[in-house]
Coordinates of C-alpha atoms in Angstrom, one line a residue:
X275 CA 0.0 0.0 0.0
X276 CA 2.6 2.2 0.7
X277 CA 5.0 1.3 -2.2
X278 CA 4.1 4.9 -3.9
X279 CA 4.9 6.9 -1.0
X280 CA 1.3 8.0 -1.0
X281 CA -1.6 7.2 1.0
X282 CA -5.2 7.4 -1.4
X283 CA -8.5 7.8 -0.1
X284 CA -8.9 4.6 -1.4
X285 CA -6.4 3.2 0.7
X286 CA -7.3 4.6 3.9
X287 CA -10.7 3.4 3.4
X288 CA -9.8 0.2 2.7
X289 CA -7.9 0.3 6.2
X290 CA -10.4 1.9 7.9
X291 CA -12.9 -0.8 6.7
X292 CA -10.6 -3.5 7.9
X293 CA -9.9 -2.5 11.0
X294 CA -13.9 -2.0 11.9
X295 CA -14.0 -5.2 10.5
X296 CA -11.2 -6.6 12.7
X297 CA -12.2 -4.6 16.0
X298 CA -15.9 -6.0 15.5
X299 CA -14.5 -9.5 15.3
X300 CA -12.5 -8.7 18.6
X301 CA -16.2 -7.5 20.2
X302 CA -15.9 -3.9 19.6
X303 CA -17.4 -1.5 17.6
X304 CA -14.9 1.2 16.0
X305 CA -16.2 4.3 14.4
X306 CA -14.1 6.8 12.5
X307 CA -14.4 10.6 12.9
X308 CA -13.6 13.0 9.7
X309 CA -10.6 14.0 11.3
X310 CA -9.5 10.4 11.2
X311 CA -10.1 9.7 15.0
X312 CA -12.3 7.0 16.2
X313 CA -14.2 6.0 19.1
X314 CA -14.6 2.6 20.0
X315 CA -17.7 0.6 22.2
X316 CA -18.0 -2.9 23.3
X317 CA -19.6 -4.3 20.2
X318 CA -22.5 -6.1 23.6
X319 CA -23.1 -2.6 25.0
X320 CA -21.4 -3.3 27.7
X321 CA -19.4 -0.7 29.8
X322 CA -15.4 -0.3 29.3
X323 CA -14.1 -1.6 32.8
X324 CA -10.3 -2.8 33.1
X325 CA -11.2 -6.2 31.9
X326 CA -12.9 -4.9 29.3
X327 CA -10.3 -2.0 28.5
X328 CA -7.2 -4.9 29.2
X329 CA -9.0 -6.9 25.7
X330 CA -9.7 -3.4 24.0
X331 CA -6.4 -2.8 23.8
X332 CA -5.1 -6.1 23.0
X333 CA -7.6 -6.1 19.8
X334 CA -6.6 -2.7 19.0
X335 CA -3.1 -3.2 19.0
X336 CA -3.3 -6.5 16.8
X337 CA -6.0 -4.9 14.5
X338 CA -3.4 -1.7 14.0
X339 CA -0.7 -3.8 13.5
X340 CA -2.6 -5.8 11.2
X341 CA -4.6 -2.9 9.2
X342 CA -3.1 0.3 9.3
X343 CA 0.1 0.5 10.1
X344 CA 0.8 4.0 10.1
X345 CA -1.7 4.4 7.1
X346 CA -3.5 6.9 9.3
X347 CA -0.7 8.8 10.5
X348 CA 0.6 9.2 6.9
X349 CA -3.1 10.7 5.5
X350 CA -3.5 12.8 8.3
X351 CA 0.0 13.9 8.3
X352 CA 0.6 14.8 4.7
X353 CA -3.3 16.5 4.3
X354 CA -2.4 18.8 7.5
X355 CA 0.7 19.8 6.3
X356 CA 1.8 18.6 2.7
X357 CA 4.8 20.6 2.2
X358 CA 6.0 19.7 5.3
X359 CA 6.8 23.0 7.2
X360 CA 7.7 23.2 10.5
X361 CA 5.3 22.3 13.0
X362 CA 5.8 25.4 15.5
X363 CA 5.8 28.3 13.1
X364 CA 2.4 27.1 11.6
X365 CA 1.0 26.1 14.8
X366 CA 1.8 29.4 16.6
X367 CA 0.6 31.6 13.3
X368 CA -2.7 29.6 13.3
X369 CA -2.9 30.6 17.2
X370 CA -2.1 33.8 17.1
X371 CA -4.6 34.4 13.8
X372 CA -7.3 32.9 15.9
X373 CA -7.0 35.0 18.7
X374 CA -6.0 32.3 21.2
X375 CA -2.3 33.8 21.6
X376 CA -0.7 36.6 21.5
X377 CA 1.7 38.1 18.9
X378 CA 4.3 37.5 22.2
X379 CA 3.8 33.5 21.7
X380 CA 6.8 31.8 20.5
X381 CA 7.6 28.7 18.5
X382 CA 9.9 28.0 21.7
X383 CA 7.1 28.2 24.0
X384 CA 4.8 26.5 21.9
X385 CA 7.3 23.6 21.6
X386 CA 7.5 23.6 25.6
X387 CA 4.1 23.4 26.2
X388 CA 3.7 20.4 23.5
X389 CA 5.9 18.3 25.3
X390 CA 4.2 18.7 28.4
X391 CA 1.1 18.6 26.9
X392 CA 0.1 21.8 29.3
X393 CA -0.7 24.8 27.6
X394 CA -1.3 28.5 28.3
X395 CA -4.2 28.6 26.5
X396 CA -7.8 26.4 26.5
X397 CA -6.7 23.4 23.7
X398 CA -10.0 22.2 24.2
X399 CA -11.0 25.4 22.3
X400 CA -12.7 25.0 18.9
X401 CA -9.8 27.1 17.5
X402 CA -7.0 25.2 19.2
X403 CA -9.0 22.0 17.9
X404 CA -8.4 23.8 14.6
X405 CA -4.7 24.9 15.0
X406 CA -4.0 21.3 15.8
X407 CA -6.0 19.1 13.3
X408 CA -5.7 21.4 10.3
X409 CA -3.5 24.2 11.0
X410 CA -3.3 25.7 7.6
X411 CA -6.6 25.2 6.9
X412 CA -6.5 23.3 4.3
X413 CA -9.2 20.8 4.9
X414 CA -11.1 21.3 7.8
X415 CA -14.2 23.8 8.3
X416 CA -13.3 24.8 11.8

């Protein structure tokens, strides 16, 4: 699948297919989002305790390895950010543009608070949301 360097739609549909298919033979339900997320039930209703989660994650894992293998990643890496610029400098402008930060935000501190995953600012915010699923706008409607 990945002889071309490129990841279709096709492709990524295909994977996405198998691994619902995969996940619903494991007993769980998988749904993908448009941002290429997913959410996952127990396929009986029933609730997501640690027995539960322990065989979750076990079917996941096997089903990623199995399925996608980075196929995900790839899409959602290359539609986000094609030309590959750095990660920082298009975060912060799409921050700052949306009013979250200030022009006084830096790439450095932006990188700081992405490894700690602690930010200065709400990234539960529609427009952070934004900033870090498509921030050049290029394929989301935020």
């Amino acid at each position: 699948m990945l002889a071309d360097g490129v990841v279709t739609a096709a492709e990524l549909s295909d994977s996405h297919r198998r691994m619902q298919i995969c996940m619903r033979d494991g007993g769980f339900d998988l749904e993908w989002s448009e941002e290429d997320t997913y959410e996952v039930t127990a396929s009986n209703g029933s609730e997501l305790t640690k027995s539960v989660d322990a065989a979750l994650e076990k079917t996941r894992l096997a089903c990623l390895d199995k399925w996608d293998h980075s196929i995900t990643y790839l899409h959602t890496a290359t539609r986000r950010n094609p030309e590959k610029q750095d990660e920082a400098k298009i975060t912060v402008a799409c921050l700052q543009k949306s009013g979250l930060v200030g022009k006084d935000y830096t790439e450095r501190k932006w990188r700081s608070e992405n490894d700690t995953g602690m930010f200065s600012f709400d990234d539960y915010d529609p427009a952070a949301v934004q900033c870090r699923l498509d921030p050049l706008s290029l394929w989301r409607q935020g």
